Amino acid sequence: MSTLPRTMQAVVCHGPEDYRLEEVPTPQAGPEEVVVKIASSGVCASDLKCYLGAPLFWGDEHRTAYVETPVIPGHEFVGEVVELGEGAAKRYGLEIGDMAIAEQILPCWQCRYCLNGHYWMCQQARVFGFKHVAQGSMAEYMKFPVGSLVHKVPKAIPAAKAALIEPLSCSIHAVQRGDIEFGDVVVIAGTGTLGLGMIAAARLKNPGMLIAIDLVDYRLNIAKQLGADLVINVQHEDPIQRVLDLTDGYGCDVFIEATGHPKAVEQGLHIIRRLGTFVEFSVMREPVTVDWTIIGDTKELNIHGAHLGPYVYPIAIDYIHRGIIDVAPMVSHQFPLAEFQSAIDTVRAAKESIKVLITP
């Protein structure tokens, strides 16, 4: 018999720009399931795109669907374990009172990708906060269903930092996809939460020069704190010409796109050198059109996508715990659950906000 309250407060998505704070049943842990009391939940850029009605249905090749409604949003989170179903304690090494996180995807464990170890590309693509079977974290409590990838989080990590484990995992994976070598000139476009995490992770690769590009000076200043050697505000100077001038006209070795803006993709193709590596991370709200001749016949580029943070959560947890990567500068705002709309509006306004958190 569950000792948790019968109902809880949760944000429920009913459709584009129709999110409501409602009283809903509190989840209960079945066999090998975990229920946590949410300590902190982040508002992602993809959450905003979903709120605005963009087609973000992972796994839909034509991007025509929206999201399963009604659903509790939120896939960046950390919580205190309050209920363990039969077998869950042994399976995950958890006890009541531990802090825990689940990876943002709930794999099916039956498709070709899952069976080959590529679980982050699961054909079912059930990301928390977008599917009925994977209700999200903008609530007082959340359940990690059977099949979740659960990780214990050291209690020494404050909740506001632990909530950034998910975005930092994505950032580290994107940097891994860049195959950065010693001496490389690396350009990272976009200094939101993900881009800043990429700056910090790329710094650990010891590139020859690490360059951050953005439109906002205060974000670029944080990029400097996290290891950028040079920052370029595209409102004040031409990033293409600046990078070409710095590299004897060749261009950068690695370009990572984390802006979510189509213009950055085109800029990146002109900034990067021949035989360079281009990493595309962003979730674009609309299709992006570029000159594919640059990619093939002109430069023979290595084009790498980056999706989620597979096999990286333990690294992200360790780096935050030991202070190897400081995520504190990325947290700009925190709101209580009842003020979820203010949190979403703050992300939407994009004025001096980086990572906005909701704390039930």
Short mmCIF file of C-alpha atoms in Angstrom, two decimals:
data_model
loop_
_atom_site.label_atom_id
_atom_site.label_comp_id
_atom_site.label_asym_id
_atom_site.label_seq_id
_atom_site.Cartn_x
_atom_site.Cartn_y
_atom_site.Cartn_z
CA MET A 1 0.00 0.00 0.00
CA SER A 2 1.42 3.35 -1.04
CA THR A 3 2.01 5.93 1.71
CA LEU A 4 2.11 8.81 -0.78
CA PRO A 5 -0.69 11.37 -1.05
CA ARG A 6 -3.54 10.26 -3.28
CA THR A 7 -3.23 13.30 -5.56
CA MET A 8 -0.56 15.81 -6.49
CA GLN A 9 -0.10 19.11 -8.31
CA ALA A 10 1.21 18.82 -11.86
CA VAL A 11 1.49 20.89 -15.01
CA VAL A 12 -0.56 19.20 -17.74
CA CYS A 13 -0.12 19.90 -21.45
CA HIS A 14 -3.45 19.88 -23.29
CA GLY A 15 -2.15 21.44 -26.53
CA PRO A 16 -0.12 24.38 -27.86
CA GLU A 17 -0.06 27.19 -25.29
CA ASP A 18 -2.59 25.29 -23.20
CA TYR A 19 -0.70 24.16 -20.10
CA ARG A 20 -2.60 23.98 -16.81
CA LEU A 21 -1.74 23.34 -13.18
CA GLU A 22 -4.02 20.49 -12.15
CA GLU A 23 -4.66 18.02 -9.34
CA VAL A 24 -3.87 14.56 -10.73
CA PRO A 25 -3.37 11.07 -9.24
CA THR A 26 0.03 10.54 -7.65
CA PRO A 27 1.95 7.78 -9.46
CA GLN A 28 2.55 4.51 -7.67
CA ALA A 29 5.52 2.20 -8.13
CA GLY A 30 4.84 -1.18 -9.67
CA PRO A 31 7.42 -3.99 -9.91
CA GLU A 32 10.89 -2.60 -10.76
CA GLU A 33 9.53 0.96 -10.81
CA VAL A 34 10.66 4.03 -8.87
CA VAL A 35 8.68 7.04 -7.68
CA VAL A 36 10.58 10.20 -6.81
CA LYS A 37 9.56 13.48 -5.23
CA ILE A 38 10.81 16.04 -7.73
CA ALA A 39 13.43 18.38 -6.28
CA SER A 40 14.06 20.40 -9.44
CA SER A 41 12.93 20.31 -13.08
CA GLY A 42 14.42 22.23 -15.98
CA VAL A 43 12.59 23.96 -18.82
CA CYS A 44 14.32 22.94 -22.06
CA ALA A 45 14.27 24.78 -25.38
CA SER A 46 12.46 21.77 -26.80
CA ASP A 47 9.83 22.21 -24.07
CA LEU A 48 9.28 25.75 -25.33
CA LYS A 49 9.02 24.59 -28.94
CA CYS A 50 6.50 21.97 -27.81
CA TYR A 51 4.57 24.62 -25.88
CA LEU A 52 4.39 26.73 -29.03
CA GLY A 53 3.12 23.78 -31.06
CA ALA A 54 6.21 22.78 -33.00
CA PRO A 55 6.32 19.16 -34.30
CA LEU A 56 8.76 17.58 -31.86
CA PHE A 57 7.60 13.99 -31.93
CA TRP A 58 10.88 12.04 -31.82
CA GLY A 59 10.77 9.13 -34.24
CA ASP A 60 8.37 10.80 -36.67
CA GLU A 61 10.40 11.12 -39.87
CA HIS A 62 8.04 13.70 -41.34
CA ARG A 63 7.74 15.76 -38.13
CA THR A 64 3.99 16.18 -38.54
CA ALA A 65 2.85 15.13 -35.07
CA TYR A 66 2.84 17.26 -31.95
CA VAL A 67 2.73 15.40 -28.66
CA GLU A 68 0.44 12.95 -26.88
CA THR A 69 -1.98 14.96 -24.79
CA PRO A 70 -2.79 15.25 -21.99
CA VAL A 71 0.74 14.75 -20.69
CA ILE A 72 2.93 16.13 -17.90
CA PRO A 73 5.94 17.82 -19.55
CA GLY A 74 9.54 17.83 -18.33
CA HIS A 75 12.58 15.66 -19.08
CA GLU A 76 15.31 17.45 -17.09
CA PHE A 77 14.95 16.54 -13.42
CA VAL A 78 16.24 15.09 -10.20
CA GLY A 79 14.22 13.72 -7.32
CA GLU A 80 14.24 11.99 -3.96
CA VAL A 81 13.30 8.33 -3.99
CA VAL A 82 10.06 7.93 -2.02
CA GLU A 83 8.75 4.60 -3.30
CA LEU A 84 10.42 1.49 -4.69
CA GLY A 85 8.47 -1.26 -6.42
CA GLU A 86 9.36 -4.90 -5.96
CA GLY A 87 12.87 -5.54 -7.29
CA ALA A 88 13.65 -1.86 -7.95
CA ALA A 89 16.01 -1.43 -5.00
CA LYS A 90 18.18 -4.34 -6.14
CA ARG A 91 17.99 -3.42 -9.83
CA TYR A 92 19.08 0.19 -9.38
CA GLY A 93 20.99 0.08 -6.10
CA LEU A 94 18.61 2.57 -4.51
CA GLU A 95 17.16 3.13 -1.06
CA ILE A 96 14.33 5.35 0.12
CA GLY A 97 15.77 8.85 0.56
CA ASP A 98 18.38 8.55 -2.18
CA MET A 99 18.51 11.13 -4.93
CA ALA A 100 18.02 9.71 -8.42
CA ILE A 101 17.58 10.57 -12.05
CA ALA A 102 16.37 8.65 -15.09
CA GLU A 103 17.72 9.23 -18.56
CA GLN A 104 15.37 11.27 -20.72
CA ILE A 105 14.39 8.37 -22.98
CA LEU A 106 12.36 5.32 -22.00
CA PRO A 107 13.61 2.68 -24.47
CA CYS A 108 11.38 -0.17 -25.65
CA TRP A 109 14.32 -2.63 -25.38
CA GLN A 110 12.84 -4.65 -28.26
CA CYS A 111 13.60 -2.77 -31.49
CA ARG A 112 16.74 -3.21 -33.61
CA TYR A 113 18.42 -0.17 -32.07
CA CYS A 114 17.78 -1.17 -28.47
CA LEU A 115 18.93 -4.74 -29.11
CA ASN A 116 22.15 -3.43 -30.70
CA GLY A 117 22.91 -1.18 -27.73
CA HIS A 118 21.81 1.99 -29.53
CA TYR A 119 18.96 2.58 -27.09
CA TRP A 120 18.98 6.36 -27.53
CA MET A 121 17.79 5.84 -31.12
CA CYS A 122 14.89 3.60 -30.02
CA GLN A 123 12.28 3.25 -32.74
CA GLN A 124 9.53 4.00 -30.19
CA ALA A 125 11.31 7.20 -29.09
CA ARG A 126 9.49 7.62 -25.78
CA VAL A 127 11.03 10.72 -24.24
CA PHE A 128 9.72 11.74 -20.81
CA GLY A 129 7.19 14.53 -20.97
CA PHE A 130 5.96 13.81 -24.49
CA LYS A 131 4.29 10.39 -24.23
CA HIS A 132 1.55 8.99 -21.98
CA VAL A 133 3.75 6.07 -20.94
CA ALA A 134 6.54 8.48 -19.89
CA GLN A 135 4.93 11.27 -17.88
CA GLY A 136 7.33 14.11 -17.13
CA SER A 137 8.76 16.03 -14.21
CA MET A 138 6.80 19.29 -13.96
CA ALA A 139 4.95 17.82 -10.99
CA GLU A 140 5.37 17.03 -7.32
CA TYR A 141 6.07 13.35 -8.01
CA MET A 142 7.23 11.33 -11.00
CA LYS A 143 7.46 7.64 -11.81
CA PHE A 144 10.35 5.91 -13.57
CA PRO A 145 8.56 3.06 -15.37
CA VAL A 146 9.94 -0.41 -16.04
CA GLY A 147 12.78 -0.13 -18.54
CA SER A 148 13.97 3.28 -17.37
CA LEU A 149 17.70 4.00 -17.21
CA VAL A 150 18.05 5.08 -13.58
CA HIS A 151 21.14 6.58 -11.93
CA LYS A 152 21.83 7.39 -8.29
CA VAL A 153 22.90 10.98 -7.68
CA PRO A 154 25.20 11.96 -4.79
CA LYS A 155 23.30 13.93 -2.14
CA ALA A 156 26.19 16.39 -2.05
CA ILE A 157 25.08 17.77 -5.43
CA PRO A 158 22.51 20.55 -4.88
CA ALA A 159 19.22 19.94 -6.69
CA ALA A 160 19.68 23.04 -8.87
CA LYS A 161 22.92 21.55 -10.20
CA ALA A 162 21.67 17.98 -10.40
CA ALA A 163 18.81 19.12 -12.65
CA LEU A 164 21.46 19.94 -15.25
CA ILE A 165 22.73 16.36 -15.47
CA GLU A 166 20.47 15.72 -18.47
CA PRO A 167 21.52 18.76 -20.56
CA LEU A 168 25.18 18.27 -19.64
CA SER A 169 24.96 14.65 -20.82
CA CYS A 170 23.64 15.88 -24.16
CA SER A 171 26.44 18.42 -24.36
CA ILE A 172 29.15 15.85 -23.65
CA HIS A 173 27.72 13.48 -26.27
CA ALA A 174 27.73 16.25 -28.88
CA VAL A 175 31.37 17.00 -28.10
CA GLN A 176 32.21 13.31 -28.37
CA ARG A 177 30.61 13.30 -31.83
CA GLY A 178 32.99 16.10 -32.83
CA ASP A 179 36.08 13.85 -32.58
CA ILE A 180 38.15 16.80 -31.37
CA GLU A 181 41.92 16.37 -31.72
CA PHE A 182 44.76 18.22 -29.99
CA GLY A 183 45.34 21.56 -31.69
CA ASP A 184 41.92 21.71 -33.39
CA VAL A 185 40.12 25.00 -33.83
CA VAL A 186 36.63 24.34 -32.48
CA VAL A 187 33.64 26.64 -32.96
CA ILE A 188 30.48 26.18 -30.90
CA ALA A 189 27.50 28.20 -32.10
CA GLY A 190 24.99 28.95 -29.35
CA THR A 191 25.67 29.57 -25.68
CA GLY A 192 22.45 28.49 -24.05
CA THR A 193 22.56 25.70 -21.49
CA LEU A 194 23.55 23.07 -24.06
CA GLY A 195 26.12 25.24 -25.82
CA LEU A 196 27.72 26.27 -22.53
CA GLY A 197 27.92 22.62 -21.51
CA MET A 198 29.62 21.91 -24.84
CA ILE A 199 32.11 24.72 -24.19
CA ALA A 200 32.99 23.23 -20.80
CA ALA A 201 33.23 19.69 -22.19
CA ALA A 202 35.24 20.73 -25.26
CA ARG A 203 37.69 22.58 -23.01
CA LEU A 204 38.56 19.22 -21.44
CA LYS A 205 39.63 18.02 -24.92
CA ASN A 206 42.35 20.70 -24.99
CA PRO A 207 41.67 22.10 -28.48
CA GLY A 208 44.10 24.60 -29.94
CA MET A 209 41.41 27.30 -29.91
CA LEU A 210 37.86 27.18 -28.59
CA ILE A 211 35.48 29.77 -30.01
CA ALA A 212 31.92 30.55 -28.87
CA ILE A 213 29.37 32.34 -31.07
CA ASP A 214 26.14 33.94 -29.91
CA LEU A 215 24.00 37.09 -30.06
CA VAL A 216 24.05 37.88 -26.34
CA ASP A 217 27.05 39.26 -24.50
CA TYR A 218 26.15 37.99 -21.02
CA ARG A 219 25.99 34.42 -22.33
CA LEU A 220 29.29 34.88 -24.12
CA ASN A 221 30.83 36.12 -20.86
CA ILE A 222 29.80 32.87 -19.18
CA ALA A 223 31.29 30.98 -22.13
CA LYS A 224 34.60 32.66 -21.28
CA GLN A 225 34.26 31.52 -17.66
CA LEU A 226 33.74 27.96 -18.84
CA GLY A 227 36.77 27.86 -21.11
CA ALA A 228 36.17 29.67 -24.41
CA ASP A 229 39.37 31.28 -25.72
CA LEU A 230 37.45 33.69 -27.95
CA VAL A 231 33.83 34.81 -28.16
CA ILE A 232 32.13 36.35 -31.18
CA ASN A 233 28.90 38.33 -31.01
CA VAL A 234 27.38 37.98 -34.47
CA GLN A 235 25.55 41.27 -34.01
CA HIS A 236 28.86 43.10 -33.95
CA GLU A 237 31.13 41.17 -36.31
CA ASP A 238 31.06 38.61 -39.09
CA PRO A 239 31.87 35.21 -37.52
CA ILE A 240 32.77 33.67 -40.88
CA GLN A 241 35.39 36.25 -41.72
CA ARG A 242 36.76 36.32 -38.17
CA VAL A 243 37.34 32.56 -38.09
CA LEU A 244 38.83 32.55 -41.60
CA ASP A 245 41.21 35.34 -40.57
CA LEU A 246 42.28 33.34 -37.50
CA THR A 247 42.98 30.20 -39.54
CA ASP A 248 44.84 31.54 -42.57
CA GLY A 249 41.66 31.29 -44.60
CA TYR A 250 41.09 27.57 -43.96
CA GLY A 251 38.31 27.61 -41.37
CA CYS A 252 37.73 25.69 -38.16
CA ASP A 253 38.30 21.97 -37.77
CA VAL A 254 35.12 21.24 -35.83
CA PHE A 255 31.84 23.17 -35.82
CA ILE A 256 29.04 22.31 -33.38
CA GLU A 257 25.63 23.86 -33.97
CA ALA A 258 23.57 24.46 -30.79
CA THR A 259 21.53 27.56 -31.58
CA GLY A 260 18.36 26.05 -32.98
CA HIS A 261 18.39 28.73 -35.68
CA PRO A 262 18.63 27.82 -39.39
CA LYS A 263 21.04 30.69 -40.09
CA ALA A 264 23.69 29.10 -37.88
CA VAL A 265 23.73 25.97 -40.04
CA GLU A 266 24.51 27.99 -43.15
CA GLN A 267 27.16 30.00 -41.29
CA GLY A 268 28.76 26.82 -40.04
CA LEU A 269 29.17 25.43 -43.55
CA HIS A 270 31.14 28.52 -44.48
CA ILE A 271 33.14 28.64 -41.24
CA ILE A 272 34.34 25.04 -41.34
CA ARG A 273 37.38 23.91 -43.31
CA ARG A 274 37.48 21.24 -46.01
CA LEU A 275 37.36 17.71 -44.50
CA GLY A 276 36.12 19.23 -41.24
CA THR A 277 33.55 17.77 -38.85
CA PHE A 278 30.15 19.41 -38.51
CA VAL A 279 28.00 18.34 -35.53
CA GLU A 280 24.31 19.18 -35.69
CA PHE A 281 22.63 19.10 -32.29
CA SER A 282 19.69 21.49 -32.34
CA VAL A 283 16.02 20.66 -32.55
CA MET A 284 14.87 23.02 -35.30
CA ARG A 285 11.34 24.36 -35.25
CA GLU A 286 11.19 24.37 -39.04
CA PRO A 287 13.07 22.56 -41.86
CA VAL A 288 16.49 23.96 -42.77
CA THR A 289 17.67 24.31 -46.37
CA VAL A 290 21.37 24.60 -47.23
CA ASP A 291 23.65 24.16 -50.24
CA TRP A 292 24.55 20.47 -50.09
CA THR A 293 27.23 21.00 -52.72
CA ILE A 294 29.33 22.59 -49.96
CA ILE A 295 28.97 19.44 -47.89
CA GLY A 296 29.86 17.06 -50.68
CA ASP A 297 31.68 18.26 -53.78
CA THR A 298 33.27 21.37 -52.27
CA LYS A 299 34.42 20.38 -48.78
CA GLU A 300 33.74 16.65 -48.29
CA LEU A 301 32.58 17.28 -44.74
CA ASN A 302 31.94 14.78 -41.99
CA ILE A 303 28.36 15.48 -40.90
CA HIS A 304 27.49 14.06 -37.48
CA GLY A 305 24.18 14.29 -35.70
CA ALA A 306 23.94 14.30 -31.93
CA HIS A 307 20.88 13.05 -30.06
CA LEU A 308 20.40 12.84 -26.28
CA GLY A 309 23.19 11.69 -23.94
CA PRO A 310 23.78 7.95 -24.31
CA TYR A 311 26.18 6.26 -21.89
CA VAL A 312 27.19 9.68 -20.57
CA TYR A 313 25.06 10.18 -17.45
CA PRO A 314 27.63 8.63 -15.07
CA ILE A 315 30.29 10.94 -16.52
CA ALA A 316 28.07 14.03 -16.20
CA ILE A 317 27.17 13.12 -12.61
CA ASP A 318 30.84 12.59 -11.74
CA TYR A 319 32.01 15.82 -13.38
CA ILE A 320 29.37 17.89 -11.61
CA HIS A 321 30.06 16.15 -8.29
CA ARG A 322 33.81 16.74 -8.48
CA GLY A 323 33.50 20.26 -9.88
CA ILE A 324 35.27 19.37 -13.11
CA ILE A 325 32.43 21.13 -14.93
CA ASP A 326 30.71 23.93 -13.04
CA VAL A 327 27.07 24.12 -14.08
CA ALA A 328 26.12 26.75 -11.50
CA PRO A 329 26.65 29.73 -13.87
CA MET A 330 24.10 28.20 -16.25
CA VAL A 331 21.21 28.44 -13.77
CA SER A 332 19.61 31.85 -14.19
CA HIS A 333 16.08 31.50 -12.79
CA GLN A 334 14.08 29.30 -10.42
CA PHE A 335 10.30 29.30 -10.05
CA PRO A 336 7.88 27.33 -7.86
CA LEU A 337 5.57 24.89 -9.59
CA ALA A 338 2.59 27.24 -9.23
CA GLU A 339 4.48 29.81 -11.34
CA PHE A 340 5.23 27.42 -14.20
CA GLN A 341 3.80 29.90 -16.71
CA SER A 342 6.33 32.52 -15.61
CA ALA A 343 9.08 29.95 -16.11
CA ILE A 344 7.91 29.20 -19.65
CA ASP A 345 7.48 32.91 -20.42
CA THR A 346 11.00 33.62 -19.15
CA VAL A 347 12.46 31.02 -21.52
CA ARG A 348 10.31 32.41 -24.34
CA ALA A 349 11.45 36.00 -23.73
CA ALA A 350 15.12 34.90 -23.81
CA LYS A 351 16.18 37.99 -21.86
CA GLU A 352 19.07 37.20 -19.54
CA SER A 353 17.87 33.65 -19.05
CA ILE A 354 19.86 30.49 -19.57
CA LYS A 355 18.59 27.52 -17.57
CA VAL A 356 15.20 28.11 -15.97
CA LEU A 357 14.22 25.65 -13.24
CA ILE A 358 10.89 24.75 -11.67
CA THR A 359 11.06 23.60 -8.05
CA PRO A 360 7.88 21.91 -6.73
#
